[in-house]
PDB file of C-alpha atoms in Angstrom:
ATOM      1  CA  MET A 605      88.531  94.110  73.530  1.00  0.00           C
ATOM      2  CA  ASN A 606      85.834  96.590  74.600  1.00  0.00           C
ATOM      3  CA  VAL A 607      87.033  98.560  77.657  1.00  0.00           C
ATOM      4  CA  VAL A 608      84.950 101.522  78.855  1.00  0.00           C
ATOM      5  CA  PRO A 609      86.861 104.186  80.533  1.00  0.00           C
ATOM      6  CA  PRO A 610      85.665 105.277  84.146  1.00  0.00           C
ATOM      7  CA  GLN A 611      83.234 108.137  84.045  1.00  0.00           C
ATOM      8  CA  GLU A 612      83.376 110.918  86.743  1.00  0.00           C
ATOM      9  CA  PRO A 613      80.696 110.431  89.252  1.00  0.00           C
ATOM     10  CA  ALA A 614      78.394 113.290  90.225  1.00  0.00           C
ATOM     11  CA  ALA A 615      79.530 115.232  93.182  1.00  0.00           C
ATOM     12  CA  ASP A 616      76.709 114.124  95.354  1.00  0.00           C
ATOM     13  CA  SER A 617      76.879 110.426  94.457  1.00  0.00           C
ATOM     14  CA  VAL A 618      78.494 107.469  96.278  1.00  0.00           C
ATOM     15  CA  PRO A 619      82.036 106.952  95.142  1.00  0.00           C
ATOM     16  CA  PRO A 620      82.534 103.996  92.845  1.00  0.00           C
ATOM     17  CA  PRO A 621      84.232 101.038  94.535  1.00  0.00           C
ATOM     18  CA  GLU A 622      87.873 100.681  94.530  1.00  0.00           C
ATOM     19  CA  HIS A 623      88.816  98.188  91.939  1.00  0.00           C
ATOM     20  CA  GLN A 624      91.851  97.512  89.770  1.00  0.00           C
ATOM     21  CA  PRO A 625      91.841  98.776  86.130  1.00  0.00           C
ATOM     22  CA  ALA A 626      91.608  95.681  83.692  1.00  0.00           C
ATOM     23  CA  THR A 627      94.924  94.968  81.937  1.00  0.00           C
ATOM     24  CA  GLU A 628      95.155  93.486  78.376  1.00  0.00           C
ATOM     25  CA  ALA A 629      95.933  90.267  80.227  1.00  0.00           C
ATOM     26  CA  ASP A 630      92.842  90.454  82.262  1.00  0.00           C
ATOM     27  CA  LEU A 631      90.645  91.065  79.223  1.00  0.00           C
ATOM     28  CA  ALA A 632      92.200  88.111  77.520  1.00  0.00           C
ATOM     29  CA  ALA A 633      91.554  85.938  80.547  1.00  0.00           C
ATOM     30  CA  VAL A 634      87.855  87.184  80.701  1.00  0.00           C
ATOM     31  CA  ALA A 635      87.412  86.595  77.006  1.00  0.00           C
ATOM     32  CA  ALA A 636      88.638  83.058  77.431  1.00  0.00           C
ATOM     33  CA  GLN A 637      86.246  82.542  80.420  1.00  0.00           C
ATOM     34  CA  LEU A 638      83.383  83.908  78.534  1.00  0.00           C
ATOM     35  CA  GLY A 639      84.232  82.301  75.209  1.00  0.00           C
ATOM     36  CA  ARG A 640      83.680  85.904  73.743  1.00  0.00           C
ATOM     37  CA  PRO A 641      84.980  89.323  74.054  1.00  0.00           C
ATOM     38  CA  PRO A 642      83.927  91.213  77.231  1.00  0.00           C
ATOM     39  CA  ARG A 643      81.548  94.048  76.796  1.00  0.00           C
ATOM     40  CA  GLY A 644      81.623  97.235  78.987  1.00  0.00           C
ATOM     41  CA  THR A 645      84.455  96.074  81.367  1.00  0.00           C
ATOM     42  CA  ARG A 646      85.474  99.082  83.686  1.00  0.00           C
ATOM     43  CA  ALA A 647      87.632  97.128  86.201  1.00  0.00           C
ATOM     44  CA  VAL A 648      88.526  93.927  87.871  1.00  0.00           C
ATOM     45  CA  ALA A 649      86.177  93.805  90.889  1.00  0.00           C
ATOM     46  CA  HIS A 650      87.717  90.674  92.336  1.00  0.00           C
ATOM     47  CA  ARG A 651      90.324  88.214  91.682  1.00  0.00           C
ATOM     48  CA  CYS A 652      90.367  84.484  92.100  1.00  0.00           C
ATOM     49  CA  PRO A 653      93.035  83.143  94.400  1.00  0.00           C
ATOM     50  CA  CYS A 654      94.686  81.790  91.247  1.00  0.00           C
ATOM     51  CA  GLY A 655      95.206  85.624  90.162  1.00  0.00           C
ATOM     52  CA  LEU A 656      92.727  85.639  87.335  1.00  0.00           C
ATOM     53  CA  PRO A 657      89.810  87.996  87.311  1.00  0.00           C
ATOM     54  CA  ASP A 658      86.551  86.094  88.615  1.00  0.00           C
ATOM     55  CA  VAL A 659      84.421  89.214  88.724  1.00  0.00           C
ATOM     56  CA  VAL A 660      84.453  92.309  86.543  1.00  0.00           C
ATOM     57  CA  GLU A 661      82.754  95.541  87.098  1.00  0.00           C
ATOM     58  CA  THR A 662      80.849  96.738  84.072  1.00  0.00           C
ATOM     59  CA  THR A 663      79.409 100.152  82.950  1.00  0.00           C
ATOM     60  CA  PRO A 664      75.736 100.548  83.058  1.00  0.00           C
ATOM     61  CA  ARG A 665      75.453 101.398  79.380  1.00  0.00           C
ATOM     62  CA  LEU A 666      77.355  99.499  76.753  1.00  0.00           C
ATOM     63  CA  ALA A 667      79.347 101.196  74.069  1.00  0.00           C
ATOM     64  CA  ASP A 668      76.493 100.500  71.584  1.00  0.00           C
ATOM     65  CA  GLY A 669      73.926 102.395  73.854  1.00  0.00           C
ATOM     66  CA  THR A 670      72.348  99.189  75.335  1.00  0.00           C
ATOM     67  CA  PRO A 671      71.495  99.530  79.083  1.00  0.00           C
ATOM     68  CA  PHE A 672      73.402  96.846  81.132  1.00  0.00           C
ATOM     69  CA  PRO A 673      72.149  96.549  84.673  1.00  0.00           C
ATOM     70  CA  THR A 674      74.734  93.977  85.947  1.00  0.00           C
ATOM     71  CA  LEU A 675      77.297  95.902  87.672  1.00  0.00           C
ATOM     72  CA  PHE A 676      79.404  92.812  89.076  1.00  0.00           C
ATOM     73  CA  TYR A 677      79.714  90.233  86.293  1.00  0.00           C
ATOM     74  CA  LEU A 678      80.902  86.831  87.476  1.00  0.00           C
ATOM     75  CA  THR A 679      83.244  85.600  84.728  1.00  0.00           C
ATOM     76  CA  CYS A 680      84.753  82.436  86.075  1.00  0.00           C
ATOM     77  CA  PRO A 681      82.978  79.419  84.497  1.00  0.00           C
ATOM     78  CA  ARG A 682      83.904  77.239  87.420  1.00  0.00           C
ATOM     79  CA  ALA A 683      82.326  79.772  89.853  1.00  0.00           C
ATOM     80  CA  THR A 684      79.340  80.193  87.547  1.00  0.00           C
ATOM     81  CA  ALA A 685      78.813  76.355  87.219  1.00  0.00           C
ATOM     82  CA  ALA A 686      78.996  76.028  91.099  1.00  0.00           C
ATOM     83  CA  CYS A 687      76.176  78.597  91.364  1.00  0.00           C
ATOM     84  CA  SER A 688      74.209  76.757  88.732  1.00  0.00           C
ATOM     85  CA  ARG A 689      74.448  73.510  90.816  1.00  0.00           C
ATOM     86  CA  LEU A 690      73.244  75.281  93.900  1.00  0.00           C
ATOM     87  CA  GLU A 691      70.268  76.685  91.795  1.00  0.00           C
ATOM     88  CA  SER A 692      69.337  73.218  90.443  1.00  0.00           C
ATOM     89  CA  ALA A 693      69.417  71.880  94.086  1.00  0.00           C
ATOM     90  CA  GLY A 694      66.616  74.458  94.925  1.00  0.00           C
ATOM     91  CA  LEU A 695      68.613  76.960  96.925  1.00  0.00           C
ATOM     92  CA  MET A 696      66.965  79.831  95.378  1.00  0.00           C
ATOM     93  CA  LYS A 697      63.455  78.640  96.355  1.00  0.00           C
ATOM     94  CA  GLU A 698      64.697  78.126  99.890  1.00  0.00           C
ATOM     95  CA  MET A 699      66.162  81.663 100.002  1.00  0.00           C
ATOM     96  CA  ALA A 700      62.906  83.065  98.660  1.00  0.00           C
ATOM     97  CA  GLU A 701      60.912  81.279 101.287  1.00  0.00           C
ATOM     98  CA  ARG A 702      63.216  82.567 103.961  1.00  0.00           C
ATOM     99  CA  LEU A 703      63.117  86.124 102.518  1.00  0.00           C
ATOM    100  CA  ALA A 704      59.205  85.960 102.763  1.00  0.00           C
ATOM    101  CA  ASP A 705      59.343  84.820 106.471  1.00  0.00           C
ATOM    102  CA  ASP A 706      62.316  86.830 107.999  1.00  0.00           C
ATOM    103  CA  PRO A 707      61.799  90.554 108.154  1.00  0.00           C
ATOM    104  CA  GLU A 708      65.322  91.128 109.209  1.00  0.00           C
ATOM    105  CA  LEU A 709      66.623  89.117 106.273  1.00  0.00           C
ATOM    106  CA  ALA A 710      64.276  91.190 103.906  1.00  0.00           C
ATOM    107  CA  ASP A 711      65.740  94.356 105.373  1.00  0.00           C
ATOM    108  CA  ARG A 712      69.356  93.213 104.752  1.00  0.00           C
ATOM    109  CA  TYR A 713      68.436  92.127 101.201  1.00  0.00           C
ATOM    110  CA  ARG A 714      66.655  95.450 100.567  1.00  0.00           C
ATOM    111  CA  ALA A 715      70.023  97.240 101.608  1.00  0.00           C
ATOM    112  CA  ALA A 716      71.857  95.051  99.198  1.00  0.00           C
ATOM    113  CA  HIS A 717      69.617  96.146  96.449  1.00  0.00           C
ATOM    114  CA  GLU A 718      70.099  99.908  97.594  1.00  0.00           C
ATOM    115  CA  ASP A 719      73.838  99.233  97.601  1.00  0.00           C
ATOM    116  CA  TYR A 720      73.855  97.751  94.207  1.00  0.00           C
ATOM    117  CA  LEU A 721      71.902 100.836  92.836  1.00  0.00           C
ATOM    118  CA  ALA A 722      74.092 103.356  94.634  1.00  0.00           C
ATOM    119  CA  ARG A 723      77.290 101.795  93.212  1.00  0.00           C
ATOM    120  CA  ARG A 724      75.991 101.714  89.701  1.00  0.00           C
ATOM    121  CA  ALA A 725      74.638 105.146  89.893  1.00  0.00           C
ATOM    122  CA  ALA A 726      78.013 106.394  90.936  1.00  0.00           C
ATOM    123  CA  ILE A 727      79.336 105.169  87.667  1.00  0.00           C
ATOM    124  CA  GLY A 728      76.604 106.685  85.525  1.00  0.00           C
ATOM    125  CA  GLU A 729      72.835 107.104  85.602  1.00  0.00           C
ATOM    126  CA  VAL A 730      70.753 105.159  83.010  1.00  0.00           C
ATOM    127  CA  PRO A 731      67.097 106.055  83.147  1.00  0.00           C
ATOM    128  CA  GLU A 732      66.002 102.749  81.450  1.00  0.00           C
ATOM    129  CA  ILE A 733      67.263 100.722  84.438  1.00  0.00           C
ATOM    130  CA  ALA A 734      66.709 103.219  87.240  1.00  0.00           C
ATOM    131  CA  GLY A 735      65.498 101.143  90.307  1.00  0.00           C
ATOM    132  CA  ILE A 736      66.355  97.738  88.807  1.00  0.00           C
ATOM    133  CA  SER A 737      69.411  96.200  90.407  1.00  0.00           C
ATOM    134  CA  ALA A 738      70.051  92.544  89.634  1.00  0.00           C
ATOM    135  CA  GLY A 739      69.286  88.778  90.773  1.00  0.00           C
ATOM    136  CA  GLY A 740      65.714  89.593  91.722  1.00  0.00           C
ATOM    137  CA  MET A 741      66.479  92.215  94.271  1.00  0.00           C
ATOM    138  CA  PRO A 742      64.778  93.361  96.367  1.00  0.00           C
ATOM    139  CA  GLY A 743      61.708  91.068  96.243  1.00  0.00           C
ATOM    140  CA  ARG A 744      62.879  87.881  94.698  1.00  0.00           C
ATOM    141  CA  VAL A 745      65.901  85.571  94.570  1.00  0.00           C
ATOM    142  CA  LYS A 746      67.226  84.575  91.099  1.00  0.00           C
ATOM    143  CA  CYS A 747      70.552  84.370  89.432  1.00  0.00           C
ATOM    144  CA  LEU A 748      72.945  83.208  92.327  1.00  0.00           C
ATOM    145  CA  HIS A 749      75.896  84.147  90.082  1.00  0.00           C
ATOM    146  CA  VAL A 750      74.761  87.709  90.247  1.00  0.00           C
ATOM    147  CA  HIS A 751      74.624  87.533  94.130  1.00  0.00           C
ATOM    148  CA  LEU A 752      78.101  85.879  94.224  1.00  0.00           C
ATOM    149  CA  GLY A 753      79.416  88.529  91.955  1.00  0.00           C
ATOM    150  CA  HIS A 754      78.017  91.205  94.136  1.00  0.00           C
ATOM    151  CA  ALA A 755      79.384  89.644  97.307  1.00  0.00           C
ATOM    152  CA  LEU A 756      82.849  89.350  95.859  1.00  0.00           C
ATOM    153  CA  GLY A 757      82.874  92.782  94.142  1.00  0.00           C
ATOM    154  CA  ALA A 758      81.473  94.734  97.083  1.00  0.00           C
ATOM    155  CA  GLY A 759      82.891  92.646  99.890  1.00  0.00           C
ATOM    156  CA  PRO A 760      81.454  90.518 102.800  1.00  0.00           C
ATOM    157  CA  GLY A 761      78.315  91.760 104.673  1.00  0.00           C
ATOM    158  CA  VAL A 762      76.776  93.691 101.843  1.00  0.00           C
ATOM    159  CA  ASN A 763      74.637  90.961 100.167  1.00  0.00           C
ATOM    160  CA  PRO A 764      73.341  88.296 102.529  1.00  0.00           C
ATOM    161  CA  PHE A 765      72.535  85.663  99.684  1.00  0.00           C
ATOM    162  CA  GLY A 766      75.793  86.431  98.038  1.00  0.00           C
ATOM    163  CA  ASP A 767      77.673  85.671 101.236  1.00  0.00           C
ATOM    164  CA  GLU A 768      75.584  82.668 101.738  1.00  0.00           C
ATOM    165  CA  THR A 769      76.271  81.395  98.189  1.00  0.00           C
ATOM    166  CA  LEU A 770      79.949  81.978  98.705  1.00  0.00           C
ATOM    167  CA  ALA A 771      79.921  79.976 101.885  1.00  0.00           C
ATOM    168  CA  LEU A 772      78.272  77.054 100.007  1.00  0.00           C
ATOM    169  CA  VAL A 773      80.038  76.889  96.643  1.00  0.00           C
ATOM    170  CA  GLU A 774      82.876  74.525  96.306  1.00  0.00           C
ATOM    171  CA  LYS A 775      86.263  76.004  96.188  1.00  0.00           C
ATOM    172  CA  TRP A 776      86.214  76.682  92.263  1.00  0.00           C
ATOM    173  CA  TRP A 777      89.911  77.829  92.390  1.00  0.00           C
ATOM    174  CA  ALA A 778      91.215  74.675  94.075  1.00  0.00           C
ATOM    175  CA  ALA A 779      92.081  72.960  90.673  1.00  0.00           C
ATOM    176  CA  GLY A 780      94.029  76.041  89.468  1.00  0.00           C
ATOM    177  CA  PRO A 781      93.171  78.557  86.834  1.00  0.00           C
ATOM    178  CA  CYS A 782      89.889  78.047  84.925  1.00  0.00           C
ATOM    179  CA  VAL A 783      91.433  79.024  81.564  1.00  0.00           C
ATOM    180  CA  ASP A 784      94.952  79.201  80.058  1.00  0.00           C
ATOM    181  CA  VAL A 785      95.953  82.615  78.964  1.00  0.00           C
ATOM    182  CA  PRO A 786      99.036  83.044  77.026  1.00  0.00           C
ATOM    183  CA  THR A 787     101.832  85.150  78.558  1.00  0.00           C
ATOM    184  CA  ALA A 788     103.805  87.832  76.746  1.00  0.00           C
ATOM    185  CA  GLY A 789     107.273  87.112  76.212  1.00  0.00           C
TER     186      GLY A 789
END
């Protein structure tokens, strides 16, 4: 499993969000969710009500040197599928139209973009992805799973489209854990 240890942020940077270190059991669950070993995992950013990770915080540069702009990675296949259904139903197009017509919403979305950049920069600067956040921010709306991951990892009120996506997705956890993870013992 590829776990990247936390790096010390620069003294003048935004402190990294407070998340739980990923345990070996967490990494096994994430590997089962993704169908592959996770890459660049720094911490568990959010847990599903079932107890498994559903969002991990990743390092902005993978161990092989590849820049990786996605800070909050939604790992739960049920949550990801729920986002895909909303995308297929045209929600991103409707969000983009509202973004173009509503200056207050555009300001909040830009603030979400800035939040994403600041949190990632607090972990490490990667010049190749400087100014690039995720999910189309700040001018477009794409990848609702990225917005949901940001909303869950950063908390409510940070990403307006992430909060909206969270309110619209079905309760992916209601059926219990999305994967079976063997327990030690």
